[in-house]
PDB file of N, CA and C and ligand atoms in Angstrom:
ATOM      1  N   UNK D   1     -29.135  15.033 -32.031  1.00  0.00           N
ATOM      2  CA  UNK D   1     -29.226  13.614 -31.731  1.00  0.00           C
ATOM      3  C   UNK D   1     -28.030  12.867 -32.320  1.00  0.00           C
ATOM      4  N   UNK D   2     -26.928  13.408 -31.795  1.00  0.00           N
ATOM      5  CA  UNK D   2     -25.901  12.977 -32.782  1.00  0.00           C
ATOM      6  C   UNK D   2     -25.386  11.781 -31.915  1.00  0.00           C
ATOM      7  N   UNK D   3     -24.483  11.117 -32.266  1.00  0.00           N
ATOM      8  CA  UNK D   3     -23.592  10.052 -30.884  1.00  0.00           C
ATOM      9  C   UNK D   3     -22.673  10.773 -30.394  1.00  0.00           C
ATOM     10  N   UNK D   4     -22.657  10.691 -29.007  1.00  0.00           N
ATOM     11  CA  UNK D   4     -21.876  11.174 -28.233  1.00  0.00           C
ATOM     12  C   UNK D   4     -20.734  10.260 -28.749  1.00  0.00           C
ATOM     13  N   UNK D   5     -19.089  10.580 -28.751  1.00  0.00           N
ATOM     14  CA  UNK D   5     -18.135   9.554 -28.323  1.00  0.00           C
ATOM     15  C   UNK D   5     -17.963   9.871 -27.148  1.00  0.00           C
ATOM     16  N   UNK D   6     -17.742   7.989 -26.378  1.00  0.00           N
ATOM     17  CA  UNK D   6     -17.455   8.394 -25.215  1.00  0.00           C
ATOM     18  C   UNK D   6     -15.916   8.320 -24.805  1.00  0.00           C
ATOM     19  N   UNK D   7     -15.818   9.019 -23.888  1.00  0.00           N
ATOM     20  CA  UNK D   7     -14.867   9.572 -23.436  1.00  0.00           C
ATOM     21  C   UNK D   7     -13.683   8.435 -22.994  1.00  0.00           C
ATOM     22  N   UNK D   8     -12.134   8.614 -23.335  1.00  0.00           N
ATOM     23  CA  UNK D   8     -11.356   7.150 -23.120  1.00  0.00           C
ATOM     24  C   UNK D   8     -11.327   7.131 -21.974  1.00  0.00           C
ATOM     25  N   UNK D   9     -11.617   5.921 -21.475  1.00  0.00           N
ATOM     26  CA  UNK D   9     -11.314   5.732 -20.135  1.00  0.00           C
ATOM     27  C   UNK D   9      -9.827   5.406 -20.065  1.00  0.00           C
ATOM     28  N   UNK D  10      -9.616   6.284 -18.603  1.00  0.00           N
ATOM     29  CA  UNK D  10      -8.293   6.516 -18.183  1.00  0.00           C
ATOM     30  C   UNK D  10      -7.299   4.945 -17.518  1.00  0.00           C
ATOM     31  N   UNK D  11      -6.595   4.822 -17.779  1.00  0.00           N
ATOM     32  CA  UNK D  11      -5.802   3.628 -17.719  1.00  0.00           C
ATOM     33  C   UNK D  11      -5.612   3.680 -16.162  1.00  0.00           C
ATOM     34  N   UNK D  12      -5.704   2.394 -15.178  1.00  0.00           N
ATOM     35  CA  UNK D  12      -5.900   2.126 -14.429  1.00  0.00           C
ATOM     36  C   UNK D  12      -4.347   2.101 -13.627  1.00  0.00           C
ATOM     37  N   UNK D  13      -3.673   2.908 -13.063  1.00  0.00           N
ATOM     38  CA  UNK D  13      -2.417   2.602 -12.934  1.00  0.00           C
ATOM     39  C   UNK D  13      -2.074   2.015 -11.386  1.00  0.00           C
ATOM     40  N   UNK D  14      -2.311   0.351 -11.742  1.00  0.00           N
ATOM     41  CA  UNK D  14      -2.384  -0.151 -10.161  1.00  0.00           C
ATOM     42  C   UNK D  14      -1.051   0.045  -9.353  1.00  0.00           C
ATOM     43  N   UNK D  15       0.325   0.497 -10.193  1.00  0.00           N
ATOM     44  CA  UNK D  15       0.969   0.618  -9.205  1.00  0.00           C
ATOM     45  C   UNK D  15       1.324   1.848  -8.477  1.00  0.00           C
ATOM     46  N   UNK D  16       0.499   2.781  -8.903  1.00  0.00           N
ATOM     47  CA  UNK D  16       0.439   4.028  -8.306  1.00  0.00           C
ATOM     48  C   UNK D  16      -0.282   3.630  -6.907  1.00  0.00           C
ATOM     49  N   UNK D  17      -0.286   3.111  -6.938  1.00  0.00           N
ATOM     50  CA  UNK D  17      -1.824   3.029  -5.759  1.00  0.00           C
ATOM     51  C   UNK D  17      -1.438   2.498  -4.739  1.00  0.00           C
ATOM     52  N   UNK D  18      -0.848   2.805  -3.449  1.00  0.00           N
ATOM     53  CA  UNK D  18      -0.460   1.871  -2.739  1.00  0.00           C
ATOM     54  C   UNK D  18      -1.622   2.010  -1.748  1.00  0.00           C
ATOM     55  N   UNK D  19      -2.032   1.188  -1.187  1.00  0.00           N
ATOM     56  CA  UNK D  19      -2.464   1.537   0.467  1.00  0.00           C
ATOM     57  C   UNK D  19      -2.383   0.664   1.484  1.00  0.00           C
ATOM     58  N   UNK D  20      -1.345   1.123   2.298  1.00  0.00           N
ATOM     59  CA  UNK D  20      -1.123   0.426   3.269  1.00  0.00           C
ATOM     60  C   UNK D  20      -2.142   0.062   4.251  1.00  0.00           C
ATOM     61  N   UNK D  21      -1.768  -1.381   4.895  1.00  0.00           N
ATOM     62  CA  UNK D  21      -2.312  -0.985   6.344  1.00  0.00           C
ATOM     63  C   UNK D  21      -2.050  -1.429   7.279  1.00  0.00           C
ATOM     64  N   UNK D  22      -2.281  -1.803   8.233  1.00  0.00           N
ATOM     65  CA  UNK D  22      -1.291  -2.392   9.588  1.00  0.00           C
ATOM     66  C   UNK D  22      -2.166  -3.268  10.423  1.00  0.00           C
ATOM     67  N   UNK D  23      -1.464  -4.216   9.987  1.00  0.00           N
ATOM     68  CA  UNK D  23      -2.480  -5.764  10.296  1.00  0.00           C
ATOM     69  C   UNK D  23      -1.948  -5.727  11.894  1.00  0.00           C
ATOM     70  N   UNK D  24      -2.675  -6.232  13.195  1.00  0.00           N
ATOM     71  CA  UNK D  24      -2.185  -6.307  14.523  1.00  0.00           C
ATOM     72  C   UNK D  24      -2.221  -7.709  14.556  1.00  0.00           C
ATOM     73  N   UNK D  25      -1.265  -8.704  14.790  1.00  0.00           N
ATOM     74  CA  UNK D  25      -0.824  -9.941  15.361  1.00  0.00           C
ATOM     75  C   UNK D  25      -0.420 -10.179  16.428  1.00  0.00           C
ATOM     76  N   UNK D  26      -1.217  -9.966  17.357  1.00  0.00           N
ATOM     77  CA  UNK D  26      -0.752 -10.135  18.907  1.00  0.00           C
ATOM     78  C   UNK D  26      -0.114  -8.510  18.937  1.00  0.00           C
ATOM     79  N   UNK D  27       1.136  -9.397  19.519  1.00  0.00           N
ATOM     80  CA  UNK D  27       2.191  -8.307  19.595  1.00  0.00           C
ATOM     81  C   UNK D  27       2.784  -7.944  18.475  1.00  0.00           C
ATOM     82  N   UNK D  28       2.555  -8.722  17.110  1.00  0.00           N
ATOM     83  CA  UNK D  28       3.348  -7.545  16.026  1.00  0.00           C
ATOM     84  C   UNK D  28       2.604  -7.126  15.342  1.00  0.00           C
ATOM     85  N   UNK D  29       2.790  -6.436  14.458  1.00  0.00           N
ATOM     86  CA  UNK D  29       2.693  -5.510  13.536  1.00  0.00           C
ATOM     87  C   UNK D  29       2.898  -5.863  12.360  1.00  0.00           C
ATOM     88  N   UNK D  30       2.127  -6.132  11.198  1.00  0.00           N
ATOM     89  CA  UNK D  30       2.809  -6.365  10.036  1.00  0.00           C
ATOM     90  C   UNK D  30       1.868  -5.307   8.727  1.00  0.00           C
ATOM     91  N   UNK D  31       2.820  -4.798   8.188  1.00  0.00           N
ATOM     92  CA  UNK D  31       2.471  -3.399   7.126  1.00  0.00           C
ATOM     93  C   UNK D  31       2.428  -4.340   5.615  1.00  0.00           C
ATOM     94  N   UNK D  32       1.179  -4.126   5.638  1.00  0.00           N
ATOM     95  CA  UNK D  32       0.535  -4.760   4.726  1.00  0.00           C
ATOM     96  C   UNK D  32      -0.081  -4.011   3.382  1.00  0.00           C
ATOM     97  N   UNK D  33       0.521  -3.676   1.967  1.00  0.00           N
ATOM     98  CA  UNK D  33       0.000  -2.999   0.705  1.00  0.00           C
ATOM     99  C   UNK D  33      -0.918  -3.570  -0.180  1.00  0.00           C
ATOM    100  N   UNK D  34      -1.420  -2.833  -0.719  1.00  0.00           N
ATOM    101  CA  UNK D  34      -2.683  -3.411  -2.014  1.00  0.00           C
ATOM    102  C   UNK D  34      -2.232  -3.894  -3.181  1.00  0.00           C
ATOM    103  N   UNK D  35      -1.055  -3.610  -3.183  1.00  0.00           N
ATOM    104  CA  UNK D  35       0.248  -4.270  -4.056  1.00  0.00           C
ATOM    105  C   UNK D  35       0.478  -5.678  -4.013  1.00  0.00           C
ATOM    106  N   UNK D  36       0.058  -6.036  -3.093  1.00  0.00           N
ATOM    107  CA  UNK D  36       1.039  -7.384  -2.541  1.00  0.00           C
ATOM    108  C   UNK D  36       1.852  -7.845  -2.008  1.00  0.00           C
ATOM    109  N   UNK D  37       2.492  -6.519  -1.663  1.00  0.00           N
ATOM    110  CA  UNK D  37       3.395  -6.639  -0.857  1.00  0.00           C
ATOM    111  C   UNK D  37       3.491  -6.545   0.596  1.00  0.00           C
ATOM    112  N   UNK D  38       4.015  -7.028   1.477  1.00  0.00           N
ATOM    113  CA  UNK D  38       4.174  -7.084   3.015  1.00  0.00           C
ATOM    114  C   UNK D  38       5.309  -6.986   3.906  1.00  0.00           C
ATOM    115  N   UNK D  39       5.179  -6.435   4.555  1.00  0.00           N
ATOM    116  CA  UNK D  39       6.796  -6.427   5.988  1.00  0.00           C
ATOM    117  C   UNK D  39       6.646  -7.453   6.764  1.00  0.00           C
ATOM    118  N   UNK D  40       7.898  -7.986   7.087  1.00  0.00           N
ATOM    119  CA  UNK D  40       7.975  -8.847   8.268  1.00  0.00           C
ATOM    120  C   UNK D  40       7.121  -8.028   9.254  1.00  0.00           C
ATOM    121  N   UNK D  41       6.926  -9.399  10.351  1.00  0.00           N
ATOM    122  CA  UNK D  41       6.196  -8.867  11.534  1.00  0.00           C
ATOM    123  C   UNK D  41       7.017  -7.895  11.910  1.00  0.00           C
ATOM    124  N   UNK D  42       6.629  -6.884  12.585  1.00  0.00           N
ATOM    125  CA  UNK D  42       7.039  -5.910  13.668  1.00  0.00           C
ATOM    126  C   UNK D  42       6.797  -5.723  15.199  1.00  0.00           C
ATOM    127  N   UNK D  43       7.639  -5.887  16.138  1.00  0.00           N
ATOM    128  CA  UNK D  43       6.869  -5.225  17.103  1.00  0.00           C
ATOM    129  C   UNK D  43       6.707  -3.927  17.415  1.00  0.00           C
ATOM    130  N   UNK D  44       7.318  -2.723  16.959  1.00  0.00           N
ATOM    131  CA  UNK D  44       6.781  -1.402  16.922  1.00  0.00           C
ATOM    132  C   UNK D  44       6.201  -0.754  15.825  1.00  0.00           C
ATOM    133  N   UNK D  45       5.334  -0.099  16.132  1.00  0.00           N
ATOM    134  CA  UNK D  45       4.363   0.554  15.015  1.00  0.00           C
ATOM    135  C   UNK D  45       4.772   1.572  14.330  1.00  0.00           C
ATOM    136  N   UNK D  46       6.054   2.275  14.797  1.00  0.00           N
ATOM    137  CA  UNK D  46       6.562   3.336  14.610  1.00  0.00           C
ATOM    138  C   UNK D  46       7.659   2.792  13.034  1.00  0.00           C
ATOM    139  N   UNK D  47       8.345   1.301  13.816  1.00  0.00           N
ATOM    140  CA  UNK D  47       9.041   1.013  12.458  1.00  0.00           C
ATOM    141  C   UNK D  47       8.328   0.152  11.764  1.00  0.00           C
ATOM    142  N   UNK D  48       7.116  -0.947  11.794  1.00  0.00           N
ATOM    143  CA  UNK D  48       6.163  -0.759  10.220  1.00  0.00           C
ATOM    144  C   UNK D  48       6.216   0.131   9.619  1.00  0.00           C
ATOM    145  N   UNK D  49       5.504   1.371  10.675  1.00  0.00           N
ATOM    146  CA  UNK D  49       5.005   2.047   9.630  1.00  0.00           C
ATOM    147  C   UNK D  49       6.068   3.387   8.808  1.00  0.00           C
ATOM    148  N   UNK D  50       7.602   2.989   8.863  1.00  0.00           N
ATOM    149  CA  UNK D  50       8.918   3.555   8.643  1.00  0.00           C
ATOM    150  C   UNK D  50       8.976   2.690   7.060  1.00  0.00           C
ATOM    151  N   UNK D  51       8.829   1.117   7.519  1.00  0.00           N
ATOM    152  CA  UNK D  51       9.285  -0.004   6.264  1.00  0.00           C
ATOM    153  C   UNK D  51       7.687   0.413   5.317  1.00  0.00           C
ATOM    154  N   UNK D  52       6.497   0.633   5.673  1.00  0.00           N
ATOM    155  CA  UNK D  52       5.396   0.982   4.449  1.00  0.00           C
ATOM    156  C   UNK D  52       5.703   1.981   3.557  1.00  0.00           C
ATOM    157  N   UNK D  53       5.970   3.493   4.366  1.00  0.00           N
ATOM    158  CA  UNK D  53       6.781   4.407   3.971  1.00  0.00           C
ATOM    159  C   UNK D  53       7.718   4.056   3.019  1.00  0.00           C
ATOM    160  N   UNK D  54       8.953   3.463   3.342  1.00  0.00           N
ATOM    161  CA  UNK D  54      10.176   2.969   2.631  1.00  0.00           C
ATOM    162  C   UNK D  54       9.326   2.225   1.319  1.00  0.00           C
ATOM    163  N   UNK D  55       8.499   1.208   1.319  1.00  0.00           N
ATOM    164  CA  UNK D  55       7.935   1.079   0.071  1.00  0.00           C
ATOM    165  C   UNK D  55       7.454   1.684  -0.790  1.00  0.00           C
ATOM    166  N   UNK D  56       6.890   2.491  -0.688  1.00  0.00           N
ATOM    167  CA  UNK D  56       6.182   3.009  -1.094  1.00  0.00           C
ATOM    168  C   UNK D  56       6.709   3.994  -1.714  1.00  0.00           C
ATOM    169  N   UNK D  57       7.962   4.653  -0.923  1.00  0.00           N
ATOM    170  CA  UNK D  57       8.986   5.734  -1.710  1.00  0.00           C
ATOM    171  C   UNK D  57       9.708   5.028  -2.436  1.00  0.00           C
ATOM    172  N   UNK D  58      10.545   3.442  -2.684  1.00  0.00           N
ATOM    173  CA  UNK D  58      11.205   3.033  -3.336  1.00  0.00           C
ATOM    174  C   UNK D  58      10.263   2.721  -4.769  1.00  0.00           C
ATOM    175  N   UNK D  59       8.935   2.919  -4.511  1.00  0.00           N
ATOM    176  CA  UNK D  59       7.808   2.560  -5.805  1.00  0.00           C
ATOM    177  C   UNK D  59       7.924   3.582  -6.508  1.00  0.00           C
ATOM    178  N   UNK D  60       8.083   4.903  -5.376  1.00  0.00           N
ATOM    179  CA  UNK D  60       7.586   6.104  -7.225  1.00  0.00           C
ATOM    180  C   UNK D  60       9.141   6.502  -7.021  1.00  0.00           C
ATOM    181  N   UNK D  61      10.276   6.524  -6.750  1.00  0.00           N
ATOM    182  CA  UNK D  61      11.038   7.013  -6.834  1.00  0.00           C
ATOM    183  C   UNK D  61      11.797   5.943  -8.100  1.00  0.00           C
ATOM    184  N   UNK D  62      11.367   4.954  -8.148  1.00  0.00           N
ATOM    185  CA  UNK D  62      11.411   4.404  -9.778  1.00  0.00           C
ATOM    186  C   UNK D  62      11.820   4.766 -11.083  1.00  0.00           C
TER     187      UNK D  62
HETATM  188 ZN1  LIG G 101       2.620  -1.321  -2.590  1.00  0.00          ZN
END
C-alpha cells in the first residue's frame, strides 16, 4: 500500500504537431495548420497541398 509516484507527464510539444487541412473556398483552396498558420488561397490542390508540405518541412528541418 505504498504511493505510487506518478509517472512525469510528457511535455506537450505543440510544434511538432502539424495538421494540415484544406479548407475549399469556392474555387480555392487554402492549406490550413493547427499551428496557425495558413497559405494563400489556391486554385490547385496539387500546389496547397506542395506549400502545407513546404511548411511543415521548413518546421522540423529547424
Ligand atoms: Zn504548422
Amino acid at each position: 500500500m505504498g504511493s505510487v509516484p506518478e509517472p512525469p507527464t510528457a511535455p506537450t510539444d505543440a510544434t511538432s504537431d502539424h495538421r494540415v487541412e484544406l479548407l475549399e473556398r469556392g474555387p480555392f483552396l487554402i492549406a490550413r495548420c493547427s499551428c496557425g498558420w495558413a497559405a494563400p488561397a489556391r486554385r490547385s490542390r496539387p500546389l496547397a497541398r506542395n506549400e502545407a508540405r513546404t511548411h511543415m518541412a521548413a518546421d522540423a528541418g529547424g
